[in-house]
XYZ file of C-alpha atoms in Angstrom:
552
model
C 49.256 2.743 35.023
C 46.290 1.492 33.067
C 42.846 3.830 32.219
C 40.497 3.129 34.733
C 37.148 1.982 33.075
C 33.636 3.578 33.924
C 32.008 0.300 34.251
C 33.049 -3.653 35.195
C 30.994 -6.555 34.615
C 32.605 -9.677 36.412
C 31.805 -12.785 37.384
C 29.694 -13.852 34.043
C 29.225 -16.219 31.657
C 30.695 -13.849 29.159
C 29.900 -15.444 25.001
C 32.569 -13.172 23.241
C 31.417 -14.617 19.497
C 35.453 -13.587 18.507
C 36.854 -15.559 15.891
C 37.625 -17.997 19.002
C 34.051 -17.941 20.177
C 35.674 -17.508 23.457
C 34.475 -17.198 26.784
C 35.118 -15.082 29.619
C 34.036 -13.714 32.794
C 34.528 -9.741 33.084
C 34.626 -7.029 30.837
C 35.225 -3.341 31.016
C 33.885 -0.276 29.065
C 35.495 2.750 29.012
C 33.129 5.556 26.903
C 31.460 3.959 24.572
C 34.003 1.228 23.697
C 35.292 -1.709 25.715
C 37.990 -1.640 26.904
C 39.427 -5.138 27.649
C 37.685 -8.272 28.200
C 39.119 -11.442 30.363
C 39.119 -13.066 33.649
C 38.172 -11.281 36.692
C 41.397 -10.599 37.936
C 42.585 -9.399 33.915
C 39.851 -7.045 34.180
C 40.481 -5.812 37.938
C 43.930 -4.105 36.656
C 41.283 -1.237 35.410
C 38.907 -0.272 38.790
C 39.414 3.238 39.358
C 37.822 5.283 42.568
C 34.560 6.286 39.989
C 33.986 2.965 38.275
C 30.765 0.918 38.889
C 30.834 -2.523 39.587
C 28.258 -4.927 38.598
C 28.415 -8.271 40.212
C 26.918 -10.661 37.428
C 26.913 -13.966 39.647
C 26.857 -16.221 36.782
C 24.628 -14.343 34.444
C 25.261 -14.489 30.227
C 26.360 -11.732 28.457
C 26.440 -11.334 24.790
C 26.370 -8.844 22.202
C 23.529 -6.738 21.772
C 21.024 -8.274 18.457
C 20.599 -7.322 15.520
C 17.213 -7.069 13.798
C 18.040 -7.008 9.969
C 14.865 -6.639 8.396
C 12.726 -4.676 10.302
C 10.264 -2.167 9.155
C 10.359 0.330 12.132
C 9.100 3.508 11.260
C 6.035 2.333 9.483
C 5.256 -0.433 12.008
C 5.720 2.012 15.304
C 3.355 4.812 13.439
C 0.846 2.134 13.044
C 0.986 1.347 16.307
C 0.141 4.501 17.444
C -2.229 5.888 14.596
C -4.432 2.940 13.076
C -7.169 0.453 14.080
C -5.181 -2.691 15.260
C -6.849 -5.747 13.415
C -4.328 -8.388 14.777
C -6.503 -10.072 16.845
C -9.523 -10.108 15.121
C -9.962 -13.555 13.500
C -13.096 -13.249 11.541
C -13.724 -10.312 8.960
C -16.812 -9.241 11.054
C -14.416 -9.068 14.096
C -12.335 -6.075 11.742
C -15.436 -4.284 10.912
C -16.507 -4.712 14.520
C -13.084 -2.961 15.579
C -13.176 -0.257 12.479
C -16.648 0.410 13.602
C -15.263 1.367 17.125
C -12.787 3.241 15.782
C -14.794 5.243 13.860
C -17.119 5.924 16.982
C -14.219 7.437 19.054
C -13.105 9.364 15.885
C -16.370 10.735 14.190
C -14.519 13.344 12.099
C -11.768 11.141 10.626
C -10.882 11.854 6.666
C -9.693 8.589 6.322
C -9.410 5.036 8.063
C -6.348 2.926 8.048
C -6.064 -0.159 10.059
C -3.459 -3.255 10.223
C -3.025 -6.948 10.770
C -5.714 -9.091 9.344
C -4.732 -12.621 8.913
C -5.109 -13.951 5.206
C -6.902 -17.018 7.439
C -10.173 -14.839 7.136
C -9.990 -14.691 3.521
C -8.780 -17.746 2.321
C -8.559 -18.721 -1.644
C -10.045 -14.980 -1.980
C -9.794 -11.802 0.404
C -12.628 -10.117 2.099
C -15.175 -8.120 0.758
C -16.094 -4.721 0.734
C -19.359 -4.764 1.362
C -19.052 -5.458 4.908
C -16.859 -2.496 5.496
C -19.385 -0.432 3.384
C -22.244 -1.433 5.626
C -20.365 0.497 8.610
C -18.722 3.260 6.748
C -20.168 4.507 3.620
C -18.484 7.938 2.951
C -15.031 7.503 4.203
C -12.267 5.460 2.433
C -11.297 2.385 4.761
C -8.064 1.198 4.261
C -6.841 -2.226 6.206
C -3.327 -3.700 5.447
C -3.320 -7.462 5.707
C -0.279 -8.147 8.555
C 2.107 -9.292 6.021
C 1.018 -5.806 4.325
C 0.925 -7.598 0.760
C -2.642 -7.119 0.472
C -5.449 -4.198 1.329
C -9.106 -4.537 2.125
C -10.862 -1.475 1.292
C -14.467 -0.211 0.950
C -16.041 1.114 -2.023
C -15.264 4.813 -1.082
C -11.674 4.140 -1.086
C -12.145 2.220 -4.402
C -14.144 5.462 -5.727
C -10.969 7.464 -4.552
C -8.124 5.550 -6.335
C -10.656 5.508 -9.486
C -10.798 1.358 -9.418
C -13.434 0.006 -11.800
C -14.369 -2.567 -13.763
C -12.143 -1.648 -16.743
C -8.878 -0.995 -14.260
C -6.538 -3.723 -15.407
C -3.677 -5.090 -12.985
C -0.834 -3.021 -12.412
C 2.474 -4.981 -13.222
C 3.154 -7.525 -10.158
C -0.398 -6.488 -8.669
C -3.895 -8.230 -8.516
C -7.148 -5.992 -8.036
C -9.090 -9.162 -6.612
C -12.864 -9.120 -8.221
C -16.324 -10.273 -8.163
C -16.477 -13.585 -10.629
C -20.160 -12.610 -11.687
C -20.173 -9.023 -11.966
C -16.190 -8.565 -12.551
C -16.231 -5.366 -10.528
C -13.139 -5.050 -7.687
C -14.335 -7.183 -4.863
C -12.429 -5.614 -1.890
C -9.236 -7.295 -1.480
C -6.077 -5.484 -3.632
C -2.476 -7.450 -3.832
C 0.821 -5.898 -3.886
C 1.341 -3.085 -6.734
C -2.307 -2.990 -6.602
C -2.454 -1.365 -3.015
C -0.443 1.734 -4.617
C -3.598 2.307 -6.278
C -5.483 3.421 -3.091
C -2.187 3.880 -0.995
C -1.456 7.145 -3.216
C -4.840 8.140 -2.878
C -4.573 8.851 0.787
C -2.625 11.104 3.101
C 1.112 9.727 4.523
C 1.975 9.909 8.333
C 3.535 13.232 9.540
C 7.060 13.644 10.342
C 6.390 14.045 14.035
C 4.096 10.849 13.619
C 6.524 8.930 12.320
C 9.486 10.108 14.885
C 6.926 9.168 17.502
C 6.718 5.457 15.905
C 10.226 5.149 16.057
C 10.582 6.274 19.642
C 7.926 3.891 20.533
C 9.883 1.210 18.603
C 13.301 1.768 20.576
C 11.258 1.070 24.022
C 10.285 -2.119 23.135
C 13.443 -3.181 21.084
C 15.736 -2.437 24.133
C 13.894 -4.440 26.351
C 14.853 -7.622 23.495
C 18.217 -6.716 23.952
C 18.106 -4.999 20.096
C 20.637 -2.516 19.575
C 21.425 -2.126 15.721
C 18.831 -2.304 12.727
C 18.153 -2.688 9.169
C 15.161 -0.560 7.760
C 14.192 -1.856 4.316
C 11.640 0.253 2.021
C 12.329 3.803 3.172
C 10.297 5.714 -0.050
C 9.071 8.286 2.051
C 10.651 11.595 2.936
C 8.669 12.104 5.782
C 10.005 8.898 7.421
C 13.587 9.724 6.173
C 13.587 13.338 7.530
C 12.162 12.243 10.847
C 15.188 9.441 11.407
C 17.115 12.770 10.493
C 15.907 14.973 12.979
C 15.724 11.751 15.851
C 19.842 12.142 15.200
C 20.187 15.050 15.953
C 18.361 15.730 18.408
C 20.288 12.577 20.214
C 17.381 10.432 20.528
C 18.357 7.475 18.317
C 19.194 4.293 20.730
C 19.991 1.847 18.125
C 22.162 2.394 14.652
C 19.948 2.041 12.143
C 21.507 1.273 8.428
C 18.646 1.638 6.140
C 17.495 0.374 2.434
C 15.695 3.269 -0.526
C 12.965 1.874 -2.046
C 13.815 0.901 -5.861
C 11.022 1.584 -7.613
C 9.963 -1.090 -10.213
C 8.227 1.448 -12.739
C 11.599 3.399 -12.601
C 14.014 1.378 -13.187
C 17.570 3.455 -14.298
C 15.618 6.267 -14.218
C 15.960 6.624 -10.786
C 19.392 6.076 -9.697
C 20.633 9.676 -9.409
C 18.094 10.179 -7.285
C 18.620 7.493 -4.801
C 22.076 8.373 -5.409
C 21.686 11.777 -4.203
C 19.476 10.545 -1.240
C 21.993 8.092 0.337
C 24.197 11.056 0.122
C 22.197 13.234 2.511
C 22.261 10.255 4.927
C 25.637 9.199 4.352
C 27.569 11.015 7.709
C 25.339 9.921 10.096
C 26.544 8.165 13.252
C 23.293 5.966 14.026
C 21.460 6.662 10.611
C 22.454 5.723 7.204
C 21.135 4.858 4.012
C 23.191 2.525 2.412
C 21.176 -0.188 0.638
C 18.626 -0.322 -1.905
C 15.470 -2.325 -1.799
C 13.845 -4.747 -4.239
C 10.832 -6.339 -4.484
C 10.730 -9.394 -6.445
C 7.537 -11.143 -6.099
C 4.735 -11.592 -3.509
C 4.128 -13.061 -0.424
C 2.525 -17.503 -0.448
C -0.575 -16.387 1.482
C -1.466 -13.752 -1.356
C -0.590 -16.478 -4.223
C 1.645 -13.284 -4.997
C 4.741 -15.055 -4.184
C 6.287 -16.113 -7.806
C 6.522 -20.027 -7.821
C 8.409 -22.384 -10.363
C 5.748 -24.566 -10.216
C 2.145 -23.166 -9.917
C -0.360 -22.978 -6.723
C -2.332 -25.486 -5.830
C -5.454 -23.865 -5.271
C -5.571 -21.321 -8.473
C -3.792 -21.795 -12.106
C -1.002 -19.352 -11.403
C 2.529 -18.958 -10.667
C 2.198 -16.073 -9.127
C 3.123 -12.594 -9.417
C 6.540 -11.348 -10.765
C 7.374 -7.362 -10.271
C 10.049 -6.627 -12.270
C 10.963 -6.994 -15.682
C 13.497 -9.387 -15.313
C 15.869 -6.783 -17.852
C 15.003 -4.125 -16.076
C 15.678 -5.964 -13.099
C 19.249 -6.661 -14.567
C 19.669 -3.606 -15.801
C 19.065 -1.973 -12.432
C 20.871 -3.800 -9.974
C 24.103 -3.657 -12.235
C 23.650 0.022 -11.927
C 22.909 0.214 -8.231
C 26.007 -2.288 -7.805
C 28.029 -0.167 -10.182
C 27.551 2.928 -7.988
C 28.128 0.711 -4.721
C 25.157 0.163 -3.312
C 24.245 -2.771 -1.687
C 21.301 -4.755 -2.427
C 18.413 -6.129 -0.430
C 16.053 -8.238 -2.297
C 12.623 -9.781 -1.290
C 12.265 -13.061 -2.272
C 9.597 -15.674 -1.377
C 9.515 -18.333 -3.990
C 11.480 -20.332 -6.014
C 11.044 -18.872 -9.024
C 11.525 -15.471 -7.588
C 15.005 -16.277 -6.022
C 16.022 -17.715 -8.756
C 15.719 -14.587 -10.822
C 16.882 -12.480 -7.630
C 20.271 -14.286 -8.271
C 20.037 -14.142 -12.376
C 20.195 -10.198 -11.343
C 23.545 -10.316 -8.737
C 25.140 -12.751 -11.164
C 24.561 -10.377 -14.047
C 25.742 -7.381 -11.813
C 28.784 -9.452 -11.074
C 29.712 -10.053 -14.471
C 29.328 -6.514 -15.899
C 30.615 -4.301 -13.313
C 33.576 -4.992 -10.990
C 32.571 -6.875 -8.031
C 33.668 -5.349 -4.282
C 32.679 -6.103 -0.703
C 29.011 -5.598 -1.383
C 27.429 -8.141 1.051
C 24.361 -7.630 -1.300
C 21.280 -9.787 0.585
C 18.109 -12.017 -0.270
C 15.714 -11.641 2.619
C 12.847 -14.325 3.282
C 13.556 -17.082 1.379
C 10.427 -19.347 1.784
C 11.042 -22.040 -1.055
C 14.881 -22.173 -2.806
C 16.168 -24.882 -4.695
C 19.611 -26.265 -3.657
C 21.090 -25.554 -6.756
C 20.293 -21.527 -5.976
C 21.774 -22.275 -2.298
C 25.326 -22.729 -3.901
C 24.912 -19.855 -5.689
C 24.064 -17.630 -3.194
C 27.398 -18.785 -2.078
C 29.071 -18.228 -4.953
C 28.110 -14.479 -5.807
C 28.719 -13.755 -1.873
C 25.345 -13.456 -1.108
C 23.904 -12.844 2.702
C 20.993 -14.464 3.498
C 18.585 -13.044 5.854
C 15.954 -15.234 7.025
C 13.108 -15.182 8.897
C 13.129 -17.838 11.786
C 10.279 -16.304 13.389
C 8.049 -18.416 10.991
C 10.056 -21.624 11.260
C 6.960 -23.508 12.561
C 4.010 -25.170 11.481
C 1.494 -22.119 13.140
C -2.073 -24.075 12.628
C -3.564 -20.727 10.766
C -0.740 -20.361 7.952
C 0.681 -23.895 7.472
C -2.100 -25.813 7.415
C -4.750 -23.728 6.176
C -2.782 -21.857 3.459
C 1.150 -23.297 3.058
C 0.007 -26.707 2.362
C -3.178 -26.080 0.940
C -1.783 -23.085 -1.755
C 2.156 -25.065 -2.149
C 0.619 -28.506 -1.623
C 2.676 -31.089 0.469
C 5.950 -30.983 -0.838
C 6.606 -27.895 -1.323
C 5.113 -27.140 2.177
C 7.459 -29.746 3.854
C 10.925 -27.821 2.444
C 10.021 -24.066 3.313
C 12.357 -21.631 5.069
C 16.155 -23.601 4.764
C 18.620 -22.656 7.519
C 20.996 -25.458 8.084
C 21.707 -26.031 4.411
C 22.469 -21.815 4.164
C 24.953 -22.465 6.876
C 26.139 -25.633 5.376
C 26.893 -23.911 2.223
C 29.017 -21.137 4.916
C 26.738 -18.398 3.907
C 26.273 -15.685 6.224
C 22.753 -16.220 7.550
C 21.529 -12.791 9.403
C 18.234 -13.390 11.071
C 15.387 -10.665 11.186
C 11.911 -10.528 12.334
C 10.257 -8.728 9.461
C 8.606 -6.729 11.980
C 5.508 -5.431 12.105
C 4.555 -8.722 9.752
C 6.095 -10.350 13.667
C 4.716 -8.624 16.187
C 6.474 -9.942 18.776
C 10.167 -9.639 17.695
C 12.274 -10.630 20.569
C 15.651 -12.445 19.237
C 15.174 -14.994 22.293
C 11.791 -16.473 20.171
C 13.256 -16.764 17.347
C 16.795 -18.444 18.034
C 14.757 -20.843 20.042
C 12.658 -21.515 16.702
C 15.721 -21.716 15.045
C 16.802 -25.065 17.226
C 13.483 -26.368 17.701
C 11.441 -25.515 14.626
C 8.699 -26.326 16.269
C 5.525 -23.722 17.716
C 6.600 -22.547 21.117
C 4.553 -24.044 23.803
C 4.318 -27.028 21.352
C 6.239 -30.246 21.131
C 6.302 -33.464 18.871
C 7.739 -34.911 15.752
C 4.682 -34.349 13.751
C 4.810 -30.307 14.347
C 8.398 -29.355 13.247
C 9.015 -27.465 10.497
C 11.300 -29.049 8.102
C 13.398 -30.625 10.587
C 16.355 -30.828 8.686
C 16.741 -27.503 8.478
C 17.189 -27.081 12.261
C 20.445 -25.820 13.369
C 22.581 -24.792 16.383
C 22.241 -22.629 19.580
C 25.751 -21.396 18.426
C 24.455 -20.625 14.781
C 21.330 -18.993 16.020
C 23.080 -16.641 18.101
C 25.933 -15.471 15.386
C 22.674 -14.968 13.082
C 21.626 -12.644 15.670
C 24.732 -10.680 16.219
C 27.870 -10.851 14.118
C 26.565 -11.758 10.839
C 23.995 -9.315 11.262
C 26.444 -6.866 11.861
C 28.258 -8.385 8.822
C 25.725 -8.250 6.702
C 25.318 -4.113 7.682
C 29.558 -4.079 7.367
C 29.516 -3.053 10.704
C 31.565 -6.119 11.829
C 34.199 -3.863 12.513
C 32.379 -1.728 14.965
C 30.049 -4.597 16.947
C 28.837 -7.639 17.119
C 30.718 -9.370 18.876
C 32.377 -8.722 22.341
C 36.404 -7.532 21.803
C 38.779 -4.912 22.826
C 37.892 -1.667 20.861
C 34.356 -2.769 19.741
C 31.533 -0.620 20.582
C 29.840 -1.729 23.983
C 26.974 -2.658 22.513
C 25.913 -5.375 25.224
C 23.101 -7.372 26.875
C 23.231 -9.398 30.014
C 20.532 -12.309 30.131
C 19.022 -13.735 33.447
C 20.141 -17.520 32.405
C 22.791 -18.705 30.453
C 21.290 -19.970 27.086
C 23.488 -23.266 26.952
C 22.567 -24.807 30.182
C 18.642 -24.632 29.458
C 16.373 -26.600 27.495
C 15.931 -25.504 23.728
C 12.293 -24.951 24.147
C 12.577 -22.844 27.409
C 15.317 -20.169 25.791
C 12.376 -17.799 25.072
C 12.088 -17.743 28.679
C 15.031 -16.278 29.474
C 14.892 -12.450 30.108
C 17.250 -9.877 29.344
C 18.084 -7.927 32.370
C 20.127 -5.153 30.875
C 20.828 -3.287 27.390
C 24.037 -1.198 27.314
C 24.528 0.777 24.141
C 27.592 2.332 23.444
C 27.902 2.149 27.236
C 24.778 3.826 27.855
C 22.258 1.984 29.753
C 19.165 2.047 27.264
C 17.135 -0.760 29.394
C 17.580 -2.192 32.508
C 14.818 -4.834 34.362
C 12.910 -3.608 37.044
C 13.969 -6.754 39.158
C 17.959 -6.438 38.117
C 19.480 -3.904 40.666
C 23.048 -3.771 41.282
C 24.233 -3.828 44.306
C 27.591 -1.368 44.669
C 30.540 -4.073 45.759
């Protein structure tokens, strides 16, 4: 007599994402694993007197997402603990909202906000006189919301000991007055460290309470695994630690260690000896390292072939490009995998000089190392990212031609052609690399997968439509694609292809059901659909207020 299962769905559109890409219309989950998947009557063979029926009537089912590149712990504690900038679009607007802060908060040691846009600071960033005009004596510390750049005041310059005679830190830019010389305000990339180190971290308990806050709103999107990059700091480390055990993590995380540029070999034992405290964990691991390669376009940090537009650079380059060498054939050599942020051309370029290198002198094995961003590439560097194996994980999010980056900084700071041939898909996929989508997030704000495979097909602004307004349309792709950049490569790219994913017999239940079926709507309504229900590993982590089942 076959197991009876704990839970049926039937009647569903049912997109499996197998090898196949099969569909069906029932499923069942027994534990934390399904069971079998089929027709209806295939999966009726398994109702027992305690299972619970769920009547989809035509509803899609798919495998939960995958968010792989997602900065979670940092973006929920800044959620909860720091002046939110985003919608500010002036820099009186952010002094306005610091100012309030400070108000509600009189005895604060130290201010940190997030989410400027580099629209209101253009060519240069702000100033800090206009923060000093509001707070005087306390250090004022504003992330940009791509977090490449800080705004400070002059007490938090004072702090960090930033004066006229502090020269640039290797890949960093301490942004200053052209008459006087003196630092102006604005500091880019390694620069920030400067100030950064200067001021206290969030607390173990804060950060556990940003992650917590993060899993509410990710299971609502239907999100049930995730790739942390740039985990540096124990506090954040230990309080995905305790979150495990205390049985409070609701999606697996698999998460990078922060390679230090200024480090190099020197540090390897010690991220060594770090993945190895994280290495039995069920829904936390640490299994990647994380490098930073260059900048970001709206900084002019991003490290171009050719240079900017606007200024008479190429950008900023972190590494020593030895070092850089040098490093990742160590990391590779002790089995790490490797996550690299890359924006330009020039960077990815040199990304890739580093994996090929690694290649060459060490034994290669199923690393799935990874290039995340991937704003400009040349095609010559796409068919090497499939020769070396390389993952791509892009950012379709930003597929679009948003008024306040595209036209005021892409095309002004890349110029016209360069703008035109940003953020490849299609071709990745063309060359079969594994493309495995992420939102980047907090730099998105609004993750949810259902945005961003619709930007994926359109390329064009939701709520927008005409030629004029896609984002290099050639680049668009496939419902299909979108969705296996969303599930199965992402779990791929994590090696947890064996585990989820996709919807089989012996996979985790790791499961969404969707209010429409994504093939019979229009591409630019598919960020209307809703997702009704979030199962992971069986468990019911989100269900919609409005979805009730009904017992048959």
């Amino acid at each position: 007599m076959a197991a009876s299962a704990d839970l049926i769905l039937y009647n569903g559109s049912i997109y499996t994402i197998d090898n196949d890409k099969s569909r069906a219309e029932a499923l069942a989950i027994t534990g934390s694993e399904i069971l079998i998947v089929g027709t209806n009557e295939d999966v009726k063979a398994f109702e027992g007197d305690n299972t619970q029926l769920i009547d989809l009537k035509g509803k899609m089912v798919l495998p939960g997402f995958f968010d792989s590149h997602a900065h979670v712990s940092m973006g929920g504690a800044e959620a909860l603990f720091t002046v939110d900038l985003n919608d500010c679009e002036s820099q009186q607007e952010a002094a306005d909202a610091v100012k309030k802060y400070l108000d509600d908060k009189p005895d604060i040691e130290v201010i940190i906000g997030v989410g400027w846009g580099n629209a209101i600071g253009t060519g240069s960033g702000p100033r800090k006189e206009i923060l000093d005009n509001i707070v005087p004596t306390v250090p004022v510390c504003l992330y940009s919301e791509d977090h490449h750049s800080l705004w400070v005041n002059s007490k938090a310059l004072e702090i960090a000991g930033i004066g006229k005679e502090t020269i640039n830190p290797k890949g960093g830019v301490i942004e200053r007055d052209p008459v006087t010389g003196e630092a102006s305000g604005t500091l880019r990339e390694s620069a920030m460290n400067l100030v950064i180190n200067n001021i206290p971290e969030y607390t173990v308990e804060q950060y556990k309470a940003g992650i917590l806050f993060y899993q509410k709103i990710a299971a609502a999107c239907g999100i049930t695994s995730v790739h942390e990059p740039f985990m540096r700091n124990g506090n954040a480390l230990d309080a995905y630690s305790q979150l495990e055990k205390e049985g409070k993590l609701t999606i697996r995380y698999r998460n990078s260690l922060f390679v230090d540029p200024e480090k190099g070999n020197d540090q390897v034992e010690e991220l060594i000896a770090e993945r190895e405290k994280h290495s039995s964990g069920t829904y936390f691991q640490t299994n990647s390292a994380k490098f930073f390669i260059d900048g970001v376009v709206e900084g002019a940090t991003a490290y171009l072939e050719e240079p900017y537009e606007h200024i008479d650079s190429h950008g900023e380059l972190v590494w020593d490009t030895q070092i850089y060498k040098e490093t990742v054939a160590r990391l590779h050599q002790e089995r790490f995998t490797i996550h690299i942020h890359s924006i330009g051309d020039a960077s990815t370029r040199i990304a890739l000089d580093g994996l090929e290198y690694a290649q060459i002198k060490e034994e290669p094995f199923d690393s799935r190392h990874a290039i995340t961003h991937l704003q400009l590439v040349n095609p010559e560097d796409i068919s090497r990212m499939k020769k070396l194996n390389v993952v791509a994980v892009p950012n379709p999010y930003w597929f679009m031609k948003e008024p306040s980056y595209y036209f005021d900084i892409e095309e002004p700071y890349l110029g016209k052609e360069r703008a035109e041939r940003q953020y490849p898909m299609q071709s990745l996929i063309d060359e079969e690399i594994v493309a495995a989508s992420a939102s980047d997030y907090p730099v998105t704000m609004n993750f949810h997968p259902l945005n961003a495979i619709q930007l994926g097909v359109t390329r064009t602004e939701i709520g927008k439509s005409g030629d004029h307004l896609i984002n290099n349309p050639t680049e668009r792709t496939t419902l299909e694609n979108m969705i296996e950049s969303f599930t199965i490569n992402g779990a791929y790219s994590l090696k947890l292809d064996h585990l989820t994913g996709s919807i089989e017999k012996g996979k985790k239940a790791d499961i969404i059901v969707l209010d429409q079926d994504l093939f019979k709507m229009p591409e630019a309504n598919i960020h209307q659909a809703k997702v009704l229900l979030t199962l992971f590993e069986g468990k019911e982590v989100y269900r919609d207020k409005e979805f009730t089942v009904v017992p048959s």
